[in-house]
PDB file of C-alpha atoms and ligand atoms in Angstrom:
ATOM      1  CA  MET G  25     128.174 119.317 119.661  1.00 62.00           C
ATOM      2  CA  THR G  26     129.080 117.344 122.755  1.00 69.00           C
ATOM      3  CA  ASP G  27     132.492 116.029 122.683  1.00 74.00           C
ATOM      4  CA  SER G  28     132.083 112.246 123.943  1.00 91.00           C
ATOM      5  CA  CYS G  29     129.046 111.996 121.828  1.00 96.00           C
ATOM      6  CA  ILE G  30     129.184 109.892 118.599  1.00 95.00           C
ATOM      7  CA  PHE G  31     126.369 111.093 116.488  1.00 96.00           C
ATOM      8  CA  CYS G  32     127.557 114.523 117.184  1.00 96.00           C
ATOM      9  CA  LYS G  33     131.121 113.080 116.068  1.00 93.00           C
ATOM     10  CA  ILE G  34     129.297 111.436 112.839  1.00 94.00           C
ATOM     11  CA  VAL G  35     127.222 115.279 111.921  1.00 95.00           C
ATOM     12  CA  SER G  36     130.668 117.082 112.600  1.00 92.00           C
ATOM     13  CA  ALA G  37     132.038 114.408 110.244  1.00 90.00           C
ATOM     14  CA  SER G  38     129.384 114.803 107.185  1.00 89.00           C
ATOM     15  CA  ARG G  39     130.256 118.425 107.229  1.00 83.00           C
ATOM     16  CA  ASN G  40     134.023 118.259 107.574  1.00 77.00           C
ATOM     17  CA  ALA G  41     136.376 115.756 106.127  1.00 65.00           C
ATOM     18  CA  SER G  42     138.784 115.374 108.329  1.00 56.00           C
ATOM     19  CA  VAL G  43     136.930 113.762 111.206  1.00 55.00           C
ATOM     20  CA  LEU G  44     136.165 111.200 109.215  1.00 56.00           C
ATOM     21  CA  ASP G  45     138.245 108.999 110.360  1.00 59.00           C
ATOM     22  CA  GLU G  46     137.335 109.225 114.089  1.00 58.00           C
ATOM     23  CA  ALA G  47     133.443 108.504 113.287  1.00 68.00           C
ATOM     24  CA  LYS G  48     132.883 105.749 110.676  1.00 75.00           C
ATOM     25  CA  ALA G  49     129.425 106.434 109.060  1.00 85.00           C
ATOM     26  CA  THR G  50     127.604 106.350 105.442  1.00 92.00           C
ATOM     27  CA  ILE G  51     125.972 109.781 105.241  1.00 94.00           C
ATOM     28  CA  VAL G  52     123.003 109.309 103.433  1.00 95.00           C
ATOM     29  CA  TYR G  53     121.449 112.737 103.867  1.00 96.00           C
ATOM     30  CA  HIS G  54     122.549 116.337 105.143  1.00 96.00           C
ATOM     31  CA  ASP G  55     121.265 119.543 105.843  1.00 97.00           C
ATOM     32  CA  GLU G  56     121.563 122.801 107.883  1.00 97.00           C
ATOM     33  CA  GLN G  57     119.201 120.635 110.533  1.00 98.00           C
ATOM     34  CA  VAL G  58     119.250 117.123 110.275  1.00 98.00           C
ATOM     35  CA  THR G  59     121.904 113.952 109.487  1.00 97.00           C
ATOM     36  CA  ALA G  60     120.956 110.580 108.531  1.00 97.00           C
ATOM     37  CA  PHE G  61     123.515 107.462 108.110  1.00 96.00           C
ATOM     38  CA  ARG G  62     123.537 103.855 107.953  1.00 96.00           C
ATOM     39  CA  ASP G  63     122.926 101.746 110.453  1.00 96.00           C
ATOM     40  CA  THR G  64     126.738  99.854 111.934  1.00 94.00           C
ATOM     41  CA  HIS G  65     124.024  97.342 112.631  1.00 94.00           C
ATOM     42  CA  PRO G  66     121.342  97.057 110.234  1.00 95.00           C
ATOM     43  CA  VAL G  67     117.713  94.853 111.465  1.00 94.00           C
ATOM     44  CA  GLY G  68     116.757  95.414 107.809  1.00 95.00           C
ATOM     45  CA  PRO G  69     117.598  95.822 104.231  1.00 96.00           C
ATOM     46  CA  THR G  70     117.184  99.682 105.051  1.00 97.00           C
ATOM     47  CA  HIS G  71     118.018 100.678 108.241  1.00 97.00           C
ATOM     48  CA  ILE G  72     118.887 104.581 108.518  1.00 98.00           C
ATOM     49  CA  LEU G  73     119.025 106.770 111.740  1.00 98.00           C
ATOM     50  CA  ILE G  74     118.205 110.627 111.230  1.00 98.00           C
ATOM     51  CA  VAL G  75     119.361 112.858 113.939  1.00 98.00           C
ATOM     52  CA  PRO G  76     119.158 116.452 114.734  1.00 98.00           C
ATOM     53  CA  ASN G  77     122.488 118.242 114.078  1.00 98.00           C
ATOM     54  CA  LYS G  78     122.254 119.617 117.390  1.00 98.00           C
ATOM     55  CA  HIS G  79     122.754 117.589 120.425  1.00 98.00           C
ATOM     56  CA  ILE G  80     119.367 116.937 122.011  1.00 98.00           C
ATOM     57  CA  GLU G  81     119.609 113.969 124.784  1.00 98.00           C
ATOM     58  CA  SER G  82     116.244 112.344 123.871  1.00 98.00           C
ATOM     59  CA  VAL G  83     112.769 113.137 123.659  1.00 98.00           C
ATOM     60  CA  ASN G  84     112.651 113.896 127.187  1.00 98.00           C
ATOM     61  CA  ALA G  85     114.948 116.881 126.564  1.00 98.00           C
ATOM     62  CA  LEU G  86     112.743 118.438 124.000  1.00 98.00           C
ATOM     63  CA  GLU G  87     111.295 122.118 124.106  1.00 98.00           C
ATOM     64  CA  PRO G  88     108.825 123.747 122.238  1.00 98.00           C
ATOM     65  CA  GLU G  89     111.172 125.306 119.839  1.00 98.00           C
ATOM     66  CA  ASP G  90     112.336 122.108 118.115  1.00 98.00           C
ATOM     67  CA  GLU G  91     108.790 121.373 117.250  1.00 98.00           C
ATOM     68  CA  PRO G  92     109.667 122.749 113.487  1.00 98.00           C
ATOM     69  CA  LEU G  93     112.925 120.636 113.713  1.00 98.00           C
ATOM     70  CA  ILE G  94     110.922 117.406 114.937  1.00 98.00           C
ATOM     71  CA  GLY G  95     108.533 118.096 112.026  1.00 98.00           C
ATOM     72  CA  HIS G  96     111.440 118.314 109.350  1.00 98.00           C
ATOM     73  CA  LEU G  97     113.205 115.842 110.269  1.00 98.00           C
ATOM     74  CA  PHE G  98     110.113 113.706 109.341  1.00 98.00           C
ATOM     75  CA  THR G  99     109.952 115.117 106.029  1.00 98.00           C
ATOM     76  CA  VAL G 100     113.304 113.635 105.524  1.00 98.00           C
ATOM     77  CA  ALA G 101     112.413 110.694 106.844  1.00 98.00           C
ATOM     78  CA  ARG G 102     109.496 110.045 104.206  1.00 98.00           C
ATOM     79  CA  LYS G 103     111.611 111.561 101.416  1.00 98.00           C
ATOM     80  CA  LEU G 104     114.508 108.904 102.557  1.00 98.00           C
ATOM     81  CA  ALA G 105     111.946 106.296 102.293  1.00 98.00           C
ATOM     82  CA  GLU G 106     111.129 107.320  99.162  1.00 98.00           C
ATOM     83  CA  ALA G 107     114.681 107.478  97.913  1.00 98.00           C
ATOM     84  CA  GLU G 108     115.249 104.044  99.606  1.00 98.00           C
ATOM     85  CA  GLY G 109     112.163 102.676  97.420  1.00 98.00           C
ATOM     86  CA  ILE G 110     110.467 101.369 100.670  1.00 98.00           C
ATOM     87  CA  ALA G 111     107.610 104.150 100.646  1.00 98.00           C
ATOM     88  CA  LYS G 112     104.805 102.116  99.232  1.00 97.00           C
ATOM     89  CA  GLY G 113     105.568  99.013 101.059  1.00 96.00           C
ATOM     90  CA  GLY G 114     105.820 100.355 104.601  1.00 97.00           C
ATOM     91  CA  TYR G 115     108.043 101.032 107.141  1.00 97.00           C
ATOM     92  CA  ARG G 116     108.822 101.614 110.565  1.00 96.00           C
ATOM     93  CA  LEU G 117     110.247 104.630 112.430  1.00 97.00           C
ATOM     94  CA  ILE G 118     111.374 104.390 116.322  1.00 97.00           C
ATOM     95  CA  THR G 119     112.646 106.585 118.816  1.00 98.00           C
ATOM     96  CA  ASN G 120     114.039 104.988 121.444  1.00 97.00           C
ATOM     97  CA  THR G 121     113.553 107.000 124.619  1.00 98.00           C
ATOM     98  CA  GLY G 122     115.385 106.274 127.903  1.00 97.00           C
ATOM     99  CA  PRO G 123     116.899 102.860 129.190  1.00 95.00           C
ATOM    100  CA  ASN G 124     113.536 101.214 129.812  1.00 95.00           C
ATOM    101  CA  GLY G 125     112.798 102.441 126.035  1.00 96.00           C
ATOM    102  CA  GLY G 126     116.025 100.911 124.730  1.00 95.00           C
ATOM    103  CA  GLN G 127     118.251 103.818 124.232  1.00 98.00           C
ATOM    104  CA  THR G 128     121.467 102.873 124.124  1.00 97.00           C
ATOM    105  CA  ILE G 129     122.796 106.620 122.103  1.00 98.00           C
ATOM    106  CA  PHE G 130     121.849 109.444 124.253  1.00 98.00           C
ATOM    107  CA  HIS G 131     121.562 111.755 120.987  1.00 98.00           C
ATOM    108  CA  LEU G 132     118.163 111.776 119.909  1.00 98.00           C
ATOM    109  CA  HIS G 133     117.352 109.314 116.332  1.00 98.00           C
ATOM    110  CA  VAL G 134     114.711 108.354 114.987  1.00 98.00           C
ATOM    111  CA  HIS G 135     115.510 104.852 112.774  1.00 98.00           C
ATOM    112  CA  LEU G 136     114.064 104.311 109.766  1.00 98.00           C
ATOM    113  CA  ILE G 137     113.677 100.348 109.043  1.00 97.00           C
ATOM    114  CA  GLY G 138     112.279  98.761 106.298  1.00 97.00           C
ATOM    115  CA  GLY G 139     112.445  96.800 102.562  1.00 96.00           C
ATOM    116  CA  GLN G 140     111.249  93.788 104.804  1.00 94.00           C
ATOM    117  CA  ARG G 141     107.813  92.765 106.377  1.00 93.00           C
ATOM    118  CA  MET G 142     108.087  93.533 110.023  1.00 90.00           C
ATOM    119  CA  ARG G 143     107.301  91.552 113.557  1.00 86.00           C
ATOM    120  CA  TYR G 144     105.874  92.281 115.912  1.00 79.00           C
ATOM    121  CA  PRO G 145     105.895  92.735 119.178  1.00 71.00           C
ATOM    122  CA  MET G 146     107.583  95.650 118.850  1.00 67.00           C
ATOM    123  CA  GLY G 147     109.982  94.941 121.407  1.00 58.00           C
TER     124      GLY G 147
HETATM  125  P1  LIG Y   6     119.637 103.351 120.674  1.00 82.26           P
HETATM  126  O1  LIG Y   6     119.317 102.063 120.615  1.00 82.26           O
HETATM  127  O2  LIG Y   6     119.979 104.456 120.805  1.00 82.26           O
HETATM  128  O3  LIG Y   6     117.770 103.454 119.757  1.00 82.26           O
HETATM  129  O4  LIG Y   6     119.962 103.262 118.869  1.00 82.26           O
HETATM  130  C1  LIG Y   6     121.165 103.246 118.883  1.00 82.26           C
HETATM  131  C2  LIG Y   6     121.783 102.815 117.335  1.00 82.26           C
HETATM  132  O5  LIG Y   6     123.052 103.270 117.059  1.00 82.26           O
HETATM  133  C3  LIG Y   6     122.112 101.081 117.175  1.00 82.26           C
HETATM  134  O6  LIG Y   6     121.093 100.536 116.333  1.00 82.26           O
HETATM  135  C4  LIG Y   6     123.601 101.232 116.851  1.00 82.26           C
HETATM  136  O7  LIG Y   6     123.531 100.212 115.806  1.00 82.26           O
HETATM  137  C5  LIG Y   6     123.518 102.335 116.332  1.00 82.26           C
HETATM  138  N1  LIG Y   6     124.806 102.755 116.119  1.00 82.26           N
HETATM  139  C6  LIG Y   6     125.887 102.985 117.472  1.00 82.26           C
HETATM  140  N2  LIG Y   6     126.962 103.314 117.760  1.00 82.26           N
HETATM  141  C7  LIG Y   6     126.891 103.741 115.960  1.00 82.26           C
HETATM  142  C8  LIG Y   6     127.934 104.191 115.343  1.00 82.26           C
HETATM  143  O8  LIG Y   6     128.963 104.684 115.574  1.00 82.26           O
HETATM  144  N3  LIG Y   6     127.800 104.477 113.527  1.00 82.26           N
HETATM  145  C9  LIG Y   6     126.823 104.216 113.424  1.00 82.26           C
HETATM  146  N4  LIG Y   6     126.180 104.488 111.952  1.00 82.26           N
HETATM  147  N5  LIG Y   6     125.514 103.984 114.234  1.00 82.26           N
HETATM  148  C10 LIG Y   6     125.973 103.237 115.356  1.00 82.26           C
HETATM  149 ZN1  LIG Y   7     125.020 114.448 120.226  1.00 82.26          ZN
END
């Protein structure tokens, strides 16, 4: 947990209702490894952020021991896509990394976006 990190606050809020006021988020899934909540500025009918509960700054900070965690995070993404009814039609998973990647919150997260046909180019 990093005090200044909004996503750490949301992870903590999903465990402890007393801090919900500080970190407003609609939690859609939580387990011992990851938390998923709706993006405050959705770019599609479904826009969920899936984050590891432990603070990892970005893909650049991943260590080999994080591999099971990241695998689990993708399994959760698949289950949430099914729960949202977008699995069959398809969806997009995005992880922005660093300033040039468009990362604005420096707590690793995967965007699960779907419910509409995605446009190209990616940017
Ligand atoms: P990034 O640009 O780092 O890939 O994505 C950060 C995402 O977090 C953005 O889509 C932004 O809308 C979302 N976001 C930023 N602050 C909050 C917040 O306090 N709560 C929620 N639920 N989403 C947030
Ligand atoms: Zn964090």
